[in-house]
Every structure is written in structure tokens, then in C-alpha cells.
Amino acid sequence: MGKQPVKLKAVVYALSPFQQKIMTGLWKDLPEKIHHKVSENWISTILLLAPVIGTYSYAQHSQEQEKLEHRF
């Protein structure tokens, strides 16, 4: 008994470079989605943003004070 060749059919999926509507679902109603996420998780948002904004403000203030110190 010999081996008989089996024909395989390959399916190739590709996106056309001219097709522009690939990820439209991600950007649809984006402001509404962001508002929903923030309003649903506002305490987590505050706990995340407060240290970041505080650190940034402190760094800006320190840098400004250092600039003013070297003025005179």
C-alpha cells in the first residue's frame, strides 16, 4: 500500500491596505466610554492621578525655586 498524496486547501486571510475601516469599533463612542469608565471608577482614578499630579507639581515648583535661587 503506497502513500497517496492528499491535496490540502489553505485559507489565507489578509487585510486590504486600501480598507480603512478595520478598527472602527474601538473608536466609536470613545468619549462616552471614557466617561463611563471614569464615573464607574472615580475613586481609583483619584487615587491614581493625585500622586502623579502632586509629584509633577512638586518637581515644577522645586525647579522654579532652583532657577530663582541662582538669579542673584
Coordinates of C-alpha atoms in Angstrom, one line a residue:
M1 CA 0.0 0.0 0.0
G2 CA 1.5 3.2 -1.2
K3 CA 1.0 6.6 0.1
Q4 CA -1.4 8.7 -1.9
P5 CA -0.9 12.5 -2.0
V6 CA -3.6 14.5 -0.2
K7 CA -4.5 17.9 -1.6
L8 CA -4.6 20.5 1.2
K9 CA -6.6 23.7 0.8
A10 CA -5.1 26.6 2.6
V11 CA -7.2 29.6 3.5
V12 CA -5.3 32.9 3.7
Y13 CA -6.9 35.9 5.4
A14 CA -5.4 39.3 4.6
L15 CA -6.5 42.9 5.1
S16 CA -6.5 45.1 2.1
P17 CA -4.2 48.1 2.5
F18 CA -6.9 50.2 1.0
Q19 CA -9.5 49.3 3.6
Q20 CA -9.7 51.9 6.3
K21 CA -12.5 50.5 8.5
I22 CA -10.5 48.0 10.4
M23 CA -10.7 49.2 14.0
T24 CA -13.7 51.5 13.9
G25 CA -15.3 49.7 16.8
L26 CA -12.6 50.8 19.2
W27 CA -13.0 54.5 18.4
K28 CA -16.8 54.5 18.2
D29 CA -18.3 56.5 21.1
L30 CA -14.9 57.0 22.7
P31 CA -15.8 60.0 24.9
E32 CA -18.9 58.1 26.2
K33 CA -16.8 55.0 27.1
I34 CA -14.2 57.1 28.9
H35 CA -16.9 59.0 30.8
H36 CA -18.5 55.7 31.8
K37 CA -15.2 54.2 33.0
V38 CA -14.2 57.3 35.0
S39 CA -17.6 57.7 36.6
E40 CA -17.7 54.0 37.4
N41 CA -14.2 54.0 38.9
W42 CA -13.8 57.6 40.2
I43 CA -12.1 56.7 43.5
S44 CA -9.5 54.6 41.7
T45 CA -8.9 57.5 39.2
I46 CA -8.4 60.0 42.1
L47 CA -6.0 57.6 43.9
L48 CA -4.0 57.2 40.7
L49 CA -4.0 60.8 39.5
A50 CA -3.4 62.6 42.8
P51 CA 0.2 61.3 43.4
V52 CA 1.1 61.8 39.8
I53 CA -0.2 65.4 39.7
G54 CA 1.3 66.1 43.2
T55 CA 4.8 64.8 42.2
Y56 CA 4.7 66.7 38.9
S57 CA 3.7 69.9 40.7
Y58 CA 6.4 69.4 43.4
A59 CA 9.0 68.9 40.7
Q60 CA 7.9 72.0 38.8
H61 CA 7.9 74.1 42.0
S62 CA 11.4 72.8 43.0
Q63 CA 12.8 73.5 39.6
E64 CA 11.4 77.1 39.6
Q65 CA 12.8 77.7 43.1
E66 CA 16.2 76.5 41.9
K67 CA 16.1 78.8 39.0
L68 CA 15.2 81.8 41.2
E69 CA 18.0 80.8 43.7
H70 CA 20.7 81.2 41.1
R71 CA 19.4 84.6 39.9
F72 CA 21.1 86.7 42.5

